[in-house]
Short mmCIF file of C-alpha atoms in Angstrom, two decimals:
data_model
loop_
_atom_site.label_atom_id
_atom_site.label_comp_id
_atom_site.label_asym_id
_atom_site.label_seq_id
_atom_site.Cartn_x
_atom_site.Cartn_y
_atom_site.Cartn_z
CA UNK A 1 81.14 79.60 106.84
CA UNK A 2 84.78 79.50 105.71
CA UNK A 3 87.19 77.64 107.95
CA UNK A 4 90.19 79.69 106.87
CA UNK A 5 88.85 82.97 108.33
CA UNK A 6 89.71 84.34 111.70
CA UNK A 7 86.37 86.13 111.99
CA UNK A 8 83.25 85.67 109.80
CA UNK A 9 79.90 87.34 110.54
CA UNK A 10 76.79 87.18 108.34
CA UNK A 11 73.66 89.30 108.84
CA UNK A 12 74.38 90.39 112.41
CA UNK A 13 71.50 92.44 113.81
CA UNK A 14 70.91 93.91 117.21
CA UNK A 15 68.34 96.33 118.68
CA UNK A 16 67.73 97.86 122.00
CA UNK A 17 64.01 98.29 122.19
CA UNK A 18 62.99 100.27 119.15
CA UNK A 19 66.59 101.44 118.45
CA UNK A 20 68.19 99.37 115.70
CA UNK A 21 71.95 99.33 116.34
CA UNK A 22 72.97 96.71 113.83
CA UNK A 23 70.91 95.97 110.76
CA UNK A 24 72.64 93.15 108.96
CA UNK A 25 76.44 93.37 109.21
CA UNK A 26 78.68 91.09 107.24
CA UNK A 27 82.37 90.84 108.09
CA UNK A 28 85.18 88.62 106.93
CA UNK A 29 88.62 88.85 108.47
CA UNK A 30 91.65 86.89 107.28
CA UNK A 31 94.03 85.42 109.93
CA UNK A 32 97.21 87.34 110.77
CA UNK A 33 95.89 90.71 109.64
CA UNK A 34 94.63 94.00 111.16
CA UNK A 35 90.97 94.62 110.41
CA UNK A 36 89.54 98.01 111.37
CA UNK A 37 85.98 98.91 111.91
CA UNK A 38 85.29 102.65 111.59
CA UNK A 39 82.16 104.66 112.03
CA UNK A 40 80.71 107.71 113.75
CA UNK A 41 79.56 107.58 117.43
CA UNK A 42 76.49 105.38 117.63
CA UNK A 43 77.14 103.56 114.41
CA UNK A 44 77.30 100.10 116.08
CA UNK A 45 81.07 99.46 116.32
CA UNK A 46 81.16 98.59 120.02
CA UNK A 47 78.01 96.51 119.78
CA UNK A 48 79.61 94.52 116.91
CA UNK A 49 82.79 93.95 119.02
CA UNK A 50 80.73 92.84 122.06
CA UNK A 51 78.84 90.24 119.93
CA UNK A 52 82.00 88.90 118.37
CA UNK A 53 83.69 88.73 121.82
CA UNK A 54 80.67 86.75 123.20
CA UNK A 55 79.65 89.47 125.63
CA UNK A 56 76.29 89.93 123.89
CA UNK A 57 74.03 87.81 121.70
CA UNK A 58 72.85 89.00 118.35
CA UNK A 59 69.13 89.19 117.62
CA UNK A 60 69.75 87.71 114.20
CA UNK A 61 72.68 86.55 112.12
CA UNK A 62 75.66 84.21 112.77
CA UNK A 63 79.29 84.74 113.57
CA UNK A 64 82.37 82.45 114.05
CA UNK A 65 85.50 83.63 115.69
CA UNK A 66 88.74 81.49 115.68
CA UNK A 67 86.63 78.69 114.14
CA UNK A 68 83.87 78.64 116.73
CA UNK A 69 80.27 79.96 116.82
CA UNK A 70 80.03 82.95 119.21
CA UNK A 71 76.66 81.75 120.60
CA UNK A 72 76.72 77.98 120.58
CA UNK A 73 80.43 77.65 121.37
CA UNK A 74 81.14 80.86 123.27
CA UNK A 75 83.27 79.07 125.87
CA UNK A 76 85.56 77.91 123.11
CA UNK A 77 85.71 81.35 121.57
CA UNK A 78 86.65 82.88 124.90
CA UNK A 79 89.68 80.53 125.10
CA UNK A 80 91.04 81.92 121.87
CA UNK A 81 90.45 85.65 122.14
CA UNK A 82 91.40 88.69 124.08
CA UNK A 83 89.47 91.92 124.48
CA UNK A 84 91.02 95.30 125.41
CA UNK A 85 88.65 98.18 125.88
CA UNK A 86 89.00 101.93 125.94
CA UNK A 87 90.30 102.08 129.47
CA UNK A 88 93.12 100.09 131.01
CA UNK A 89 91.71 97.26 133.26
CA UNK A 90 94.83 96.68 135.34
CA UNK A 91 95.24 96.86 139.15
CA UNK A 92 96.94 100.11 140.06
CA UNK A 93 97.92 98.84 143.52
CA UNK A 94 99.97 95.96 142.11
CA UNK A 95 103.21 96.14 140.21
CA UNK A 96 103.27 95.37 136.51
CA UNK A 97 104.85 91.94 137.20
CA UNK A 98 102.22 91.12 139.75
CA UNK A 99 99.43 92.03 137.40
CA UNK A 100 100.75 89.77 134.67
CA UNK A 101 101.59 86.91 137.08
CA UNK A 102 98.01 87.14 138.41
CA UNK A 103 96.56 86.94 134.92
CA UNK A 104 98.80 83.88 134.20
CA UNK A 105 97.60 82.13 137.34
CA UNK A 106 94.04 82.82 136.48
CA UNK A 107 94.60 81.42 133.01
CA UNK A 108 95.71 78.13 134.60
CA UNK A 109 99.48 78.49 134.38
CA UNK A 110 101.69 77.05 137.14
CA UNK A 111 103.50 79.57 139.37
CA UNK A 112 106.73 79.07 137.40
CA UNK A 113 105.14 79.33 134.04
CA UNK A 114 103.15 82.40 135.14
CA UNK A 115 106.39 84.08 136.32
CA UNK A 116 108.15 83.24 133.08
CA UNK A 117 105.29 84.50 130.93
CA UNK A 118 105.08 87.76 132.92
CA UNK A 119 108.77 88.44 132.37
CA UNK A 120 108.49 87.57 128.72
CA UNK A 121 105.62 90.00 128.12
CA UNK A 122 107.20 92.85 130.19
CA UNK A 123 110.28 92.61 127.97
CA UNK A 124 108.22 92.35 124.79
CA UNK A 125 106.26 95.54 125.69
CA UNK A 126 109.26 97.55 126.94
CA UNK A 127 108.14 97.56 130.51
CA UNK A 128 111.00 95.54 132.15
CA UNK A 129 112.49 98.66 133.87
CA UNK A 130 109.07 99.39 135.43
CA UNK A 131 108.26 95.76 136.22
CA UNK A 132 108.33 96.15 140.01
CA UNK A 133 106.79 99.61 140.14
CA UNK A 134 103.21 100.04 141.30
CA UNK A 135 101.00 100.45 138.22
CA UNK A 136 99.42 103.54 139.79
CA UNK A 137 102.69 105.33 138.99
CA UNK A 138 102.68 104.33 135.32
CA UNK A 139 101.97 106.84 132.53
CA UNK A 140 98.82 106.39 130.44
CA UNK A 141 100.80 104.80 127.55
CA UNK A 142 102.51 102.39 129.92
CA UNK A 143 99.21 101.35 131.41
CA UNK A 144 97.74 100.70 127.99
CA UNK A 145 100.73 98.56 126.99
CA UNK A 146 100.43 96.60 130.24
CA UNK A 147 96.69 96.15 129.65
CA UNK A 148 97.43 94.75 126.16
CA UNK A 149 100.19 92.54 127.63
CA UNK A 150 97.68 91.14 130.20
CA UNK A 151 95.39 90.19 127.32
CA UNK A 152 98.17 88.17 125.73
CA UNK A 153 99.03 86.08 128.71
CA UNK A 154 96.82 83.21 127.30
CA UNK A 155 98.36 83.61 123.80
CA UNK A 156 95.04 84.40 121.97
CA UNK A 157 94.53 83.84 118.24
CA UNK A 158 92.31 86.96 117.88
CA UNK A 159 92.57 90.22 119.82
CA UNK A 160 89.75 92.75 119.96
CA UNK A 161 91.06 96.32 120.43
CA UNK A 162 88.15 98.74 121.08
CA UNK A 163 89.65 102.25 120.69
CA UNK A 164 92.90 101.15 122.54
CA UNK A 165 94.80 104.50 122.08
CA UNK A 166 91.98 106.90 123.19
CA UNK A 167 93.40 109.67 125.33
CA UNK A 168 97.07 108.85 124.52
CA UNK A 169 99.39 111.45 123.18
CA UNK A 170 101.02 110.90 119.71
CA UNK A 171 104.28 109.25 120.99
CA UNK A 172 102.32 106.84 123.14
CA UNK A 173 99.98 106.04 120.23
CA UNK A 174 102.97 105.42 117.94
CA UNK A 175 104.45 103.10 120.53
CA UNK A 176 101.16 101.16 120.59
CA UNK A 177 101.19 101.00 116.79
CA UNK A 178 104.60 99.31 116.93
CA UNK A 179 103.27 96.83 119.51
CA UNK A 180 100.17 96.01 117.32
CA UNK A 181 102.43 95.60 114.27
CA UNK A 182 104.53 93.11 116.29
CA UNK A 183 101.47 91.06 117.20
CA UNK A 184 100.50 90.68 113.54
CA UNK A 185 104.01 89.66 112.70
CA UNK A 186 103.62 86.91 115.22
CA UNK A 187 100.49 85.61 113.47
CA UNK A 188 97.82 87.22 115.78
CA UNK A 189 94.64 88.59 114.19
CA UNK A 190 93.74 92.13 115.40
CA UNK A 191 90.22 93.51 115.15
CA UNK A 192 90.54 97.25 115.81
CA UNK A 193 87.96 100.07 116.35
CA UNK A 194 89.41 103.54 116.60
CA UNK A 195 88.43 107.16 116.45
CA UNK A 196 91.72 108.11 114.88
CA UNK A 197 91.55 107.64 111.12
CA UNK A 198 95.30 107.95 110.64
CA UNK A 199 95.58 104.95 113.03
CA UNK A 200 93.46 102.78 110.80
CA UNK A 201 95.42 104.05 107.75
CA UNK A 202 98.74 103.18 109.39
CA UNK A 203 97.71 99.73 110.77
CA UNK A 204 94.79 98.19 108.94
CA UNK A 205 95.16 95.69 106.06
CA UNK A 206 91.41 96.09 105.50
CA UNK A 207 88.79 98.51 106.76
CA UNK A 208 85.00 98.39 107.02
CA UNK A 209 83.05 101.61 107.50
CA UNK A 210 79.77 101.20 109.36
CA UNK A 211 77.07 103.79 109.49
CA UNK A 212 73.59 103.55 110.97
CA UNK A 213 74.20 99.90 111.79
CA UNK A 214 75.30 98.64 108.38
CA UNK A 215 78.53 98.43 106.39
CA UNK A 216 78.60 101.18 103.81
CA UNK A 217 82.09 100.37 102.38
CA UNK A 218 84.90 97.84 102.76
CA UNK A 219 88.43 97.66 101.35
CA UNK A 220 92.05 98.36 102.01
CA UNK A 221 92.95 101.89 102.96
CA UNK A 222 94.45 102.51 99.47
CA UNK A 223 91.34 101.01 97.73
CA UNK A 224 88.95 103.15 99.73
CA UNK A 225 90.92 106.28 99.00
CA UNK A 226 90.97 105.50 95.29
CA UNK A 227 87.29 104.55 95.26
CA UNK A 228 85.98 107.55 97.16
CA UNK A 229 88.23 110.41 96.04
CA UNK A 230 91.86 109.74 95.09
CA UNK A 231 92.46 113.47 95.12
CA UNK A 232 90.92 116.42 96.98
CA UNK A 233 90.62 119.93 95.50
CA UNK A 234 90.76 122.51 98.35
CA UNK A 235 88.98 125.83 97.56
CA UNK A 236 89.32 129.17 99.33
CA UNK A 237 86.31 131.28 98.52
CA UNK A 238 86.30 135.10 98.32
CA UNK A 239 83.12 135.80 100.43
CA UNK A 240 80.39 134.18 102.50
CA UNK A 241 77.91 134.50 99.62
CA UNK A 242 80.45 132.78 97.24
CA UNK A 243 81.03 130.05 99.87
CA UNK A 244 77.35 129.32 100.35
CA UNK A 245 76.67 129.26 96.61
CA UNK A 246 79.57 126.86 95.95
CA UNK A 247 78.53 124.62 98.88
CA UNK A 248 75.02 124.38 97.54
CA UNK A 249 76.11 123.70 94.00
CA UNK A 250 78.64 121.00 94.80
CA UNK A 251 76.40 119.14 97.19
CA UNK A 252 77.57 115.56 98.01
CA UNK A 253 80.94 116.24 96.32
CA UNK A 254 81.98 118.36 99.30
CA UNK A 255 84.08 116.23 101.75
CA UNK A 256 85.42 119.07 103.93
CA UNK A 257 83.99 122.53 104.72
CA UNK A 258 84.69 125.42 107.01
CA UNK A 259 82.28 128.31 106.84
CA UNK A 260 84.39 130.58 109.04
CA UNK A 261 87.47 130.21 106.88
CA UNK A 262 85.44 130.09 103.66
CA UNK A 263 87.05 126.84 102.56
CA UNK A 264 85.66 123.67 100.81
CA UNK A 265 87.23 120.37 99.97
CA UNK A 266 85.90 118.55 96.83
CA UNK A 267 86.63 115.03 95.44
CA UNK A 268 88.33 114.99 92.12
CA UNK A 269 90.23 112.55 89.89
CA UNK A 270 93.23 114.94 90.00
CA UNK A 271 93.32 115.64 86.25
CA UNK A 272 93.76 119.20 84.99
CA UNK A 273 90.53 118.74 82.95
CA UNK A 274 88.45 117.87 85.97
CA UNK A 275 89.91 120.60 88.14
CA UNK A 276 89.33 123.21 85.42
CA UNK A 277 85.72 121.88 85.04
CA UNK A 278 84.95 122.30 88.80
CA UNK A 279 86.39 125.77 88.88
CA UNK A 280 84.37 126.78 85.74
CA UNK A 281 81.23 125.32 87.36
CA UNK A 282 81.41 127.24 90.62
CA UNK A 283 83.29 130.33 89.41
CA UNK A 284 82.36 131.18 85.79
CA UNK A 285 83.18 134.85 86.32
CA UNK A 286 86.57 134.18 87.97
CA UNK A 287 85.70 136.07 91.16
CA UNK A 288 84.46 133.52 93.66
CA UNK A 289 87.65 131.41 94.15
CA UNK A 290 90.60 133.19 95.65
CA UNK A 291 92.98 130.22 95.49
CA UNK A 292 92.97 126.44 95.19
CA UNK A 293 95.25 123.47 95.93
CA UNK A 294 95.27 119.79 95.13
CA UNK A 295 96.00 117.09 97.76
CA UNK A 296 95.95 113.31 97.90
CA UNK A 297 92.77 112.08 99.62
CA UNK A 298 92.91 110.91 103.15
CA UNK A 299 90.77 108.43 105.14
CA UNK A 300 89.11 111.56 106.67
CA UNK A 301 87.84 112.30 103.14
CA UNK A 302 86.63 108.81 102.68
CA UNK A 303 84.96 108.77 106.12
CA UNK A 304 83.15 112.04 105.58
CA UNK A 305 82.01 111.03 102.10
CA UNK A 306 80.62 107.74 103.30
CA UNK A 307 78.95 108.94 106.46
CA UNK A 308 77.54 112.21 105.05
CA UNK A 309 74.38 110.46 104.00
CA UNK A 310 72.71 107.37 105.37
CA UNK A 311 70.99 106.83 102.06
CA UNK A 312 74.04 105.42 100.29
CA UNK A 313 74.07 101.75 99.22
CA UNK A 314 76.87 99.51 100.64
CA UNK A 315 79.93 99.59 98.44
CA UNK A 316 82.73 96.93 98.38
CA UNK A 317 86.10 97.43 96.72
#
């Protein structure tokens, strides 16, 4: 395994009885970057995080985090990582300062050092004004920021964020994005799972898409969008019959569809020749398509394309 990687996993496999959750996952994460793991519910994202964070042993495969084996050296891994889950794990009866001071003392800091670190983190996360308020009075976004701050008391090299902005409104999510960006600027490696694809697009240097327990594609957001549909042709069909006929004809090329609105989204290279070819294919009599428009592909398009069928072979770009 490479010593210059923050995270490296090879052939990770995990089953629960007869249910295979991971079936040979390979991951490589450079230090000081944001790596995002995407996938539908049940794809194995949280299981992968739990293995890498030493909370679960793999059935097969190997992994190293911050230079240490997650099974044989899990105590060393735990000294170098932080894990923040979907729900804030802070004490609502204590103040923000008291929460962070407690974490500092539990991490082995002296009373003075714990007080200093708590104040430093409260300022860094924009919580100084609320430092001596009971956490139970905090908003959801403030609690998430405090939870992330608590995970940084020990100055970890790698932070695992498992859907850290779930349930937050857009302003709170954007505030968390700024915090995560600041962590990377400070040299921390962030391993992120999220259900918000625009979040991965905004933050991630590199993305892996996992489906049915295996990685089906990996690359930067821009690379994935170029590889799996740099442009999307949106079609507005004239009737239900026309919509069904076009949907059946286009097959795997469809990346978005809405039967009620009679719309379809199709991958295209964006050229006039290809757009004309698609229109001629599905509407030779010029009566099925009412209107069309061309858009840049999004990660939503990539995600839907990659997870639409479990029979696709893994693709790396």
